[in-house]
Amino acid sequence: MSELATATDSVNLGQGFPDTDGPAELIDVAVAALGSGQNQYPPSAGTPQLRGAIAAHQRSWYGLDYSPEDEVLVTTGATEAIAAVLLALCEPGDEVVMFEPTYDSYAACAAMAGATVNLVRLNPPEWTFDVDELAAAITPRTKILLLNSPHNPTGKVFDGPELATIAEVCAAHNLLAVTDEVYEHLVFDGAHVPLATLPGMAERTLTISSGGKTFSFTGWKVGWVCGPAPLVAAVRSVKQFLTYTSGAPYQLAIAAGLAFAPEQMNLLSAELAAKRDRFCDGLAKLGFSVYRPSATYFATTDIARIAPGTDAVTFCTVLPERCGVVAIPSSVFYGPSGGGETLVRWAFSKRDEVLDEALVRLSGWFG
Ligand SMILES: Cc1ncc(COP(=O)(O)O)c(C=O)c1O
């Protein structure tokens, strides 16, 4: 879609990345590291500075205690963490339960590990799930429940009762939990609660996150996994042969960012909340049915009313030519049984003038 955006000179609201850089002081840290000899392989598990900063972050934000020595592993983005965790923990034939729509790397990584995916549907407008459907998705072969909260593509933040249900299910079926929390600091409504903070969950949960979204440096690809030492050791042994280690200067910069005071950390979510409102209000004025997200970079619209009889794939294929705007059909986030046929995902993590330009262009079709 990004290639299509370039080819048609479109406003690209497809891929989820911000179009402004993160804090200049973090760039300064990375530049200083590049200029002061921090350019060789750092320790495979991550620099001591970053592992220490991740452990301190988990403690101060969530009261979770991890040893930087053996319960924290730095990865090349959350993407590597997801792959390494599934490759480390799954045997061929194991099953992984996850909520649908899903971030696209989960099923691909489960397949690489020889595991099968069982999907539990999130239903709009609140993207709630049916507890019986969750129970039915679990079989004796189920090993992992993978939870993405805050959730891409829906922007849902799983709430306390939902997390309690998920924790109960994990305990009842002796499942490991893997959580993808890359949008943990981009929350507008409600609060992000890591599943590992629920009673009995820290010992069965691997928590994944990344500095890319939190600090608007998605190109730096610094992620991490925290969890019980034996599980982290298994993930580390896979990372050894995926990337061995991850870029040293960026690790030092993200370590500096994780030490930000909460007010500084919350600046981006306040900015993004305003962008969410600007863009969602604009789409609603044009007649779109908008599912306003509680977090992340993404808003979802249902096009059934505004483009009757058109599915989202056709809509998103025509949109660049017709209006000069790129968006993503949410059906790509659904499994083999289909779903989301009339849903479109829009990334609003862009400068205000870019969002306004997209709305002006859309008004040419829908105004
Ligand atoms: C839910 C989710 N997990 C993981 C990632 C990948 O994170 P990273 O860039 O740190 O590899 C993304 C990026 O879009 C995401 O949306």
Short mmCIF file of C-alpha atoms and ligand atoms in Angstrom, two decimals:
data_model
loop_
_atom_site.label_atom_id
_atom_site.label_comp_id
_atom_site.label_asym_id
_atom_site.label_seq_id
_atom_site.Cartn_x
_atom_site.Cartn_y
_atom_site.Cartn_z
CA MET A 1 0.00 0.00 0.00
CA SER A 2 2.94 2.36 0.70
CA GLU A 3 4.18 1.70 -2.87
CA LEU A 4 0.70 2.46 -4.21
CA ALA A 5 0.69 5.67 -2.15
CA THR A 6 3.95 6.79 -3.77
CA ALA A 7 2.87 5.76 -7.26
CA THR A 8 -0.40 7.74 -7.01
CA ASP A 9 1.01 10.62 -4.94
CA SER A 10 -1.53 9.75 -2.29
CA VAL A 11 -1.80 10.74 1.36
CA ASN A 12 -0.64 7.52 3.01
CA LEU A 13 -2.88 6.59 5.92
CA GLY A 14 -2.10 2.92 5.38
CA GLN A 15 1.02 1.91 7.25
CA GLY A 16 1.17 2.77 10.95
CA PHE A 17 4.04 5.16 11.54
CA PRO A 18 4.21 8.81 12.57
CA ASP A 19 5.39 11.40 10.04
CA THR A 20 7.36 13.38 12.61
CA ASP A 21 10.40 12.30 14.60
CA GLY A 22 10.35 11.58 18.30
CA PRO A 23 12.18 13.56 21.00
CA ALA A 24 15.38 15.29 19.80
CA GLU A 25 17.19 14.39 23.02
CA LEU A 26 16.88 10.70 22.16
CA ILE A 27 18.36 11.34 18.71
CA ASP A 28 21.23 13.11 20.51
CA VAL A 29 21.84 10.02 22.65
CA ALA A 30 21.95 7.78 19.57
CA VAL A 31 24.28 10.20 17.73
CA ALA A 32 26.56 10.44 20.77
CA ALA A 33 26.68 6.64 20.96
CA LEU A 34 27.58 6.42 17.26
CA GLY A 35 30.37 8.94 17.78
CA SER A 36 31.81 7.34 20.88
CA GLY A 37 32.60 3.83 19.76
CA GLN A 38 29.32 2.08 20.61
CA ASN A 39 29.34 0.41 17.21
CA GLN A 40 30.23 -3.22 17.81
CA TYR A 41 28.02 -6.13 18.84
CA PRO A 42 26.37 -5.35 22.15
CA PRO A 43 25.56 -8.29 24.49
CA SER A 44 23.10 -10.67 22.83
CA ALA A 45 20.48 -10.13 25.55
CA GLY A 46 20.74 -6.34 25.17
CA THR A 47 22.89 -3.59 26.64
CA PRO A 48 22.89 -3.52 30.46
CA GLN A 49 21.62 0.08 30.24
CA LEU A 50 18.53 -0.88 28.27
CA ARG A 51 17.78 -4.06 30.21
CA GLY A 52 18.03 -2.04 33.43
CA ALA A 53 15.79 0.69 32.01
CA ILE A 54 13.16 -1.85 30.89
CA ALA A 55 13.11 -3.48 34.35
CA ALA A 56 12.84 -0.05 36.01
CA HIS A 57 10.02 0.94 33.61
CA GLN A 58 8.02 -2.22 34.36
CA ARG A 59 8.47 -1.63 38.09
CA SER A 60 7.59 2.06 38.15
CA TRP A 61 4.66 1.94 35.71
CA TYR A 62 3.12 -1.39 36.67
CA GLY A 63 4.75 -2.69 39.87
CA LEU A 64 6.17 -5.69 37.95
CA ASP A 65 9.57 -6.94 39.12
CA TYR A 66 11.94 -8.43 36.55
CA SER A 67 15.62 -9.13 36.94
CA PRO A 68 17.53 -7.27 34.18
CA GLU A 69 20.00 -10.18 34.12
CA ASP A 70 17.75 -13.05 33.14
CA GLU A 71 14.14 -11.88 32.94
CA VAL A 72 14.54 -9.17 30.28
CA LEU A 73 15.61 -9.74 26.67
CA VAL A 74 16.11 -7.00 24.08
CA THR A 75 14.94 -7.85 20.55
CA THR A 76 14.99 -6.26 17.10
CA GLY A 77 11.58 -4.67 17.49
CA ALA A 78 8.53 -6.39 18.87
CA THR A 79 8.43 -8.19 15.53
CA GLU A 80 11.44 -10.29 16.45
CA ALA A 81 10.11 -10.80 19.96
CA ILE A 82 6.84 -12.23 18.59
CA ALA A 83 8.69 -14.55 16.21
CA ALA A 84 11.25 -15.69 18.78
CA VAL A 85 8.60 -16.31 21.46
CA LEU A 86 6.40 -18.43 19.20
CA LEU A 87 9.37 -20.34 17.75
CA ALA A 88 10.72 -20.95 21.27
CA LEU A 89 7.50 -22.05 22.93
CA CYS A 90 5.53 -23.89 20.24
CA GLU A 91 6.04 -27.46 19.05
CA PRO A 92 4.47 -28.52 15.76
CA GLY A 93 0.78 -29.24 16.40
CA ASP A 94 0.48 -26.88 19.36
CA GLU A 95 -2.34 -24.35 19.24
CA VAL A 96 -2.27 -20.61 19.87
CA VAL A 97 -5.47 -18.75 20.74
CA MET A 98 -5.75 -15.10 19.74
CA PHE A 99 -8.38 -12.45 19.15
CA GLU A 100 -9.47 -11.63 15.62
CA PRO A 101 -8.83 -9.28 13.84
CA THR A 102 -5.13 -9.93 14.54
CA TYR A 103 -1.90 -8.12 13.85
CA ASP A 104 -0.56 -9.82 10.74
CA SER A 105 2.69 -11.30 12.05
CA TYR A 106 1.03 -13.58 14.63
CA ALA A 107 -0.40 -16.17 12.25
CA ALA A 108 2.73 -16.07 10.08
CA CYS A 109 5.01 -16.71 13.08
CA ALA A 110 2.72 -19.42 14.46
CA ALA A 111 2.88 -21.10 11.04
CA MET A 112 6.71 -20.88 11.04
CA ALA A 113 6.64 -22.66 14.41
CA GLY A 114 4.29 -25.35 13.04
CA ALA A 115 1.50 -24.21 15.40
CA THR A 116 -2.19 -23.82 14.58
CA VAL A 117 -4.12 -20.62 15.28
CA ASN A 118 -7.58 -20.62 16.92
CA LEU A 119 -9.36 -17.30 16.55
CA VAL A 120 -11.85 -15.60 18.85
CA ARG A 121 -13.83 -12.80 17.23
CA LEU A 122 -13.89 -9.24 18.59
CA ASN A 123 -17.25 -7.68 17.75
CA PRO A 124 -17.83 -3.98 17.03
CA PRO A 125 -18.72 -1.39 18.17
CA GLU A 126 -16.88 -2.08 21.46
CA TRP A 127 -14.85 -4.99 20.06
CA THR A 128 -16.05 -7.28 22.83
CA PHE A 129 -15.62 -11.06 22.79
CA ASP A 130 -17.92 -13.90 23.75
CA VAL A 131 -16.59 -15.83 26.75
CA ASP A 132 -18.11 -19.07 25.46
CA GLU A 133 -16.38 -18.57 22.13
CA LEU A 134 -13.08 -18.13 23.98
CA ALA A 135 -13.69 -21.31 25.99
CA ALA A 136 -14.60 -23.20 22.81
CA ALA A 137 -11.36 -22.08 21.10
CA ILE A 138 -9.28 -23.92 23.71
CA THR A 139 -8.44 -27.60 23.20
CA PRO A 140 -6.00 -29.97 24.93
CA ARG A 141 -3.39 -28.90 22.30
CA THR A 142 -3.67 -25.19 23.19
CA LYS A 143 -0.43 -23.91 24.64
CA ILE A 144 -0.52 -20.13 24.35
CA LEU A 145 -3.04 -17.33 24.57
CA LEU A 146 -1.69 -14.34 22.66
CA LEU A 147 -3.22 -11.02 23.71
CA ASN A 148 -2.61 -7.73 21.93
CA SER A 149 -3.73 -4.82 24.11
CA PRO A 150 -3.92 -1.97 23.19
CA HIS A 151 -5.09 -3.68 20.02
CA ASN A 152 -4.13 -3.17 16.40
CA PRO A 153 -6.22 -2.75 14.21
CA THR A 154 -9.24 -1.89 16.41
CA GLY A 155 -7.67 0.49 18.96
CA LYS A 156 -9.37 -1.43 21.78
CA VAL A 157 -7.91 -1.42 25.28
CA PHE A 158 -8.96 -4.62 27.07
CA ASP A 159 -10.61 -3.63 30.36
CA GLY A 160 -10.33 -5.08 33.88
CA PRO A 161 -13.17 -7.61 33.67
CA GLU A 162 -12.00 -8.81 30.24
CA LEU A 163 -8.44 -9.24 31.50
CA ALA A 164 -9.75 -11.10 34.56
CA THR A 165 -11.68 -13.49 32.28
CA ILE A 166 -8.59 -14.06 30.13
CA ALA A 167 -6.44 -14.68 33.22
CA GLU A 168 -8.98 -17.19 34.56
CA VAL A 169 -9.01 -19.04 31.26
CA CYS A 170 -5.18 -19.16 31.20
CA ALA A 171 -5.07 -20.55 34.74
CA ALA A 172 -7.90 -23.05 34.19
CA HIS A 173 -6.25 -24.50 31.06
CA ASN A 174 -2.64 -24.05 32.19
CA LEU A 175 -1.86 -21.79 29.22
CA LEU A 176 1.12 -19.53 28.78
CA ALA A 177 0.15 -15.94 28.00
CA VAL A 178 2.04 -13.85 25.49
CA THR A 179 1.11 -10.17 25.42
CA ASP A 180 1.93 -7.63 22.74
CA GLU A 181 1.80 -4.22 24.42
CA VAL A 182 3.59 -2.04 21.85
CA TYR A 183 0.91 0.68 22.15
CA GLU A 184 1.05 0.70 25.98
CA HIS A 185 1.79 4.44 26.12
CA LEU A 186 -0.57 5.49 23.31
CA VAL A 187 -3.84 5.22 25.26
CA PHE A 188 -6.53 7.96 25.14
CA ASP A 189 -9.48 6.46 27.05
CA GLY A 190 -9.20 4.01 29.93
CA ALA A 191 -5.89 2.69 31.18
CA HIS A 192 -3.50 0.04 29.94
CA VAL A 193 -3.19 -2.82 32.41
CA PRO A 194 -0.60 -5.50 31.58
CA LEU A 195 -2.05 -9.02 31.89
CA ALA A 196 1.06 -9.96 33.91
CA THR A 197 -0.15 -7.72 36.77
CA LEU A 198 -3.20 -9.91 37.41
CA PRO A 199 -2.92 -12.41 40.28
CA GLY A 200 -1.00 -15.54 39.28
CA MET A 201 -0.21 -14.24 35.78
CA ALA A 202 3.39 -12.92 36.03
CA GLU A 203 4.70 -16.49 36.30
CA ARG A 204 2.95 -17.61 33.12
CA THR A 205 3.25 -14.46 30.97
CA LEU A 206 5.80 -13.20 28.49
CA THR A 207 5.25 -9.47 27.98
CA ILE A 208 6.40 -7.95 24.69
CA SER A 209 6.80 -4.26 23.94
CA SER A 210 8.90 -1.89 21.86
CA GLY A 211 10.24 1.65 21.88
CA GLY A 212 9.13 2.36 18.31
CA LYS A 213 5.59 3.53 19.04
CA THR A 214 6.23 5.00 22.50
CA PHE A 215 8.91 7.36 21.25
CA SER A 216 7.92 7.76 17.56
CA PHE A 217 11.02 5.98 16.30
CA THR A 218 9.48 3.01 14.52
CA GLY A 219 12.57 2.68 12.30
CA TRP A 220 14.87 2.01 15.23
CA LYS A 221 13.41 -1.44 15.86
CA VAL A 222 14.17 -1.82 19.55
CA GLY A 223 11.83 -4.23 21.30
CA TRP A 224 11.87 -6.48 24.33
CA VAL A 225 10.42 -9.44 26.17
CA CYS A 226 10.01 -9.72 29.95
CA GLY A 227 9.00 -12.82 31.85
CA PRO A 228 10.08 -15.74 33.99
CA ALA A 229 13.79 -16.62 33.54
CA PRO A 230 13.32 -20.13 32.01
CA LEU A 231 10.92 -18.78 29.37
CA VAL A 232 13.13 -15.79 28.58
CA ALA A 233 16.13 -18.16 28.27
CA ALA A 234 14.21 -20.22 25.69
CA VAL A 235 13.36 -17.08 23.71
CA ARG A 236 16.96 -15.91 23.93
CA SER A 237 18.22 -19.16 22.46
CA VAL A 238 16.03 -18.54 19.38
CA LYS A 239 17.05 -14.88 19.14
CA GLN A 240 20.66 -16.08 19.08
CA PHE A 241 20.02 -17.48 15.60
CA LEU A 242 17.56 -14.89 14.30
CA THR A 243 19.55 -11.70 14.81
CA TYR A 244 21.98 -12.56 17.67
CA THR A 245 21.83 -8.95 18.89
CA SER A 246 20.19 -5.59 18.13
CA GLY A 247 21.62 -2.13 17.22
CA ALA A 248 23.66 -0.71 20.11
CA PRO A 249 23.24 3.08 19.64
CA TYR A 250 19.45 2.80 19.42
CA GLN A 251 19.31 0.66 22.54
CA LEU A 252 21.07 3.38 24.51
CA ALA A 253 18.69 6.03 23.18
CA ILE A 254 15.58 3.99 24.05
CA ALA A 255 17.05 3.36 27.53
CA ALA A 256 17.19 7.15 27.99
CA GLY A 257 13.59 7.46 26.81
CA LEU A 258 12.29 4.84 29.23
CA ALA A 259 13.58 7.01 32.07
CA PHE A 260 11.30 9.91 31.02
CA ALA A 261 8.98 11.23 33.71
CA PRO A 262 5.32 10.20 33.21
CA GLU A 263 4.34 13.74 32.08
CA GLN A 264 6.86 13.58 29.25
CA MET A 265 5.89 10.02 28.37
CA ASN A 266 2.21 11.06 28.17
CA LEU A 267 2.80 13.97 25.76
CA LEU A 268 2.51 11.81 22.65
CA SER A 269 -0.75 10.16 23.70
CA ALA A 270 -2.27 13.62 24.33
CA GLU A 271 -1.18 14.72 20.84
CA LEU A 272 -2.51 11.55 19.27
CA ALA A 273 -5.83 11.81 21.11
CA ALA A 274 -6.33 15.24 19.48
CA LYS A 275 -5.45 13.76 16.07
CA ARG A 276 -7.87 10.89 16.67
CA ASP A 277 -10.66 13.38 17.35
CA ARG A 278 -9.74 15.65 14.44
CA PHE A 279 -9.70 12.78 11.97
CA CYS A 280 -12.63 10.75 13.34
CA ASP A 281 -14.83 13.87 13.53
CA GLY A 282 -13.86 14.68 9.94
CA LEU A 283 -14.71 11.18 8.73
CA ALA A 284 -18.02 11.22 10.61
CA LYS A 285 -18.92 14.57 8.99
CA LEU A 286 -18.34 13.00 5.58
CA GLY A 287 -20.85 10.31 6.50
CA PHE A 288 -18.55 7.43 7.50
CA SER A 289 -19.59 5.15 10.38
CA VAL A 290 -16.58 5.50 12.66
CA TYR A 291 -15.41 3.16 15.43
CA ARG A 292 -13.44 5.67 17.51
CA PRO A 293 -10.39 3.95 19.02
CA SER A 294 -9.35 4.18 22.69
CA ALA A 295 -5.66 3.82 21.81
CA THR A 296 -3.07 3.24 19.05
CA TYR A 297 -2.59 4.97 15.69
CA PHE A 298 -5.69 3.55 14.01
CA ALA A 299 -9.36 4.35 13.45
CA THR A 300 -11.77 1.90 11.80
CA THR A 301 -14.74 2.83 9.63
CA ASP A 302 -17.56 0.68 8.33
CA ILE A 303 -18.15 1.65 4.70
CA ALA A 304 -21.39 -0.33 4.29
CA ARG A 305 -23.52 2.84 4.51
CA ILE A 306 -21.28 5.26 2.59
CA ALA A 307 -20.33 2.87 -0.22
CA PRO A 308 -23.18 0.34 -0.36
CA GLY A 309 -22.37 -2.92 -2.10
CA THR A 310 -18.61 -2.22 -2.13
CA ASP A 311 -16.23 -4.39 -0.12
CA ALA A 312 -13.26 -2.82 1.66
CA VAL A 313 -10.66 -4.39 -0.64
CA THR A 314 -12.30 -2.82 -3.70
CA PHE A 315 -12.81 0.45 -1.84
CA CYS A 316 -9.14 0.67 -0.78
CA THR A 317 -7.95 -0.28 -4.27
CA VAL A 318 -10.04 2.46 -5.91
CA LEU A 319 -9.39 5.10 -3.22
CA PRO A 320 -5.83 6.15 -4.26
CA GLU A 321 -6.81 6.67 -7.92
CA ARG A 322 -10.11 8.32 -7.14
CA CYS A 323 -9.15 10.52 -4.15
CA GLY A 324 -5.39 10.25 -3.62
CA VAL A 325 -5.72 8.62 -0.20
CA VAL A 326 -4.43 5.21 0.94
CA ALA A 327 -6.10 3.15 3.69
CA ILE A 328 -6.08 -0.55 4.55
CA PRO A 329 -8.97 -3.01 4.20
CA SER A 330 -9.37 -4.56 7.65
CA SER A 331 -10.22 -7.91 6.07
CA VAL A 332 -6.45 -8.51 5.82
CA PHE A 333 -6.46 -8.83 9.62
CA TYR A 334 -9.01 -11.68 9.58
CA GLY A 335 -8.32 -15.40 9.20
CA PRO A 336 -9.29 -17.94 6.55
CA SER A 337 -13.02 -17.80 7.42
CA GLY A 338 -13.12 -14.13 6.45
CA GLY A 339 -14.48 -11.11 8.28
CA GLY A 340 -14.23 -7.34 8.28
CA GLU A 341 -15.40 -7.18 4.65
CA THR A 342 -16.74 -3.63 4.99
CA LEU A 343 -14.16 -2.34 7.49
CA VAL A 344 -11.34 0.07 6.61
CA ARG A 345 -8.41 1.01 8.85
CA TRP A 346 -6.96 4.54 8.74
CA ALA A 347 -3.69 5.59 10.44
CA PHE A 348 -4.09 9.04 12.01
CA SER A 349 -0.53 9.26 13.40
CA LYS A 350 0.20 12.05 10.90
CA ARG A 351 0.64 15.83 10.96
CA ASP A 352 -2.63 17.77 11.24
CA GLU A 353 -2.20 19.27 7.76
CA VAL A 354 -1.82 15.76 6.32
CA LEU A 355 -5.01 14.58 8.04
CA ASP A 356 -6.84 17.69 6.85
CA GLU A 357 -5.61 17.18 3.29
CA ALA A 358 -6.84 13.56 3.38
CA LEU A 359 -10.27 14.76 4.54
CA VAL A 360 -10.41 17.39 1.79
CA ARG A 361 -9.51 14.76 -0.81
CA LEU A 362 -12.12 12.34 0.58
CA SER A 363 -14.74 15.09 0.45
CA GLY A 364 -14.24 15.12 -3.33
CA TRP A 365 -15.88 11.69 -3.36
CA PHE A 366 -18.09 11.72 -0.31
CA GLY A 367 -18.73 15.40 0.38
C1 LIG B 1 0.41 -4.89 17.38
C2 LIG B 1 1.80 -4.71 16.87
N1 LIG B 1 2.77 -5.51 17.32
C3 LIG B 1 4.04 -5.39 16.89
C4 LIG B 1 4.39 -4.44 15.97
C5 LIG B 1 5.81 -4.37 15.50
O1 LIG B 1 6.56 -3.61 16.36
P1 LIG B 1 8.10 -3.27 16.03
O2 LIG B 1 8.12 -2.19 15.02
O3 LIG B 1 8.66 -2.89 17.35
O4 LIG B 1 8.72 -4.51 15.50
C6 LIG B 1 3.42 -3.57 15.47
C7 LIG B 1 3.77 -2.55 14.46
O5 LIG B 1 2.93 -2.03 13.76
C8 LIG B 1 2.08 -3.71 15.94
O6 LIG B 1 1.11 -2.91 15.49
#
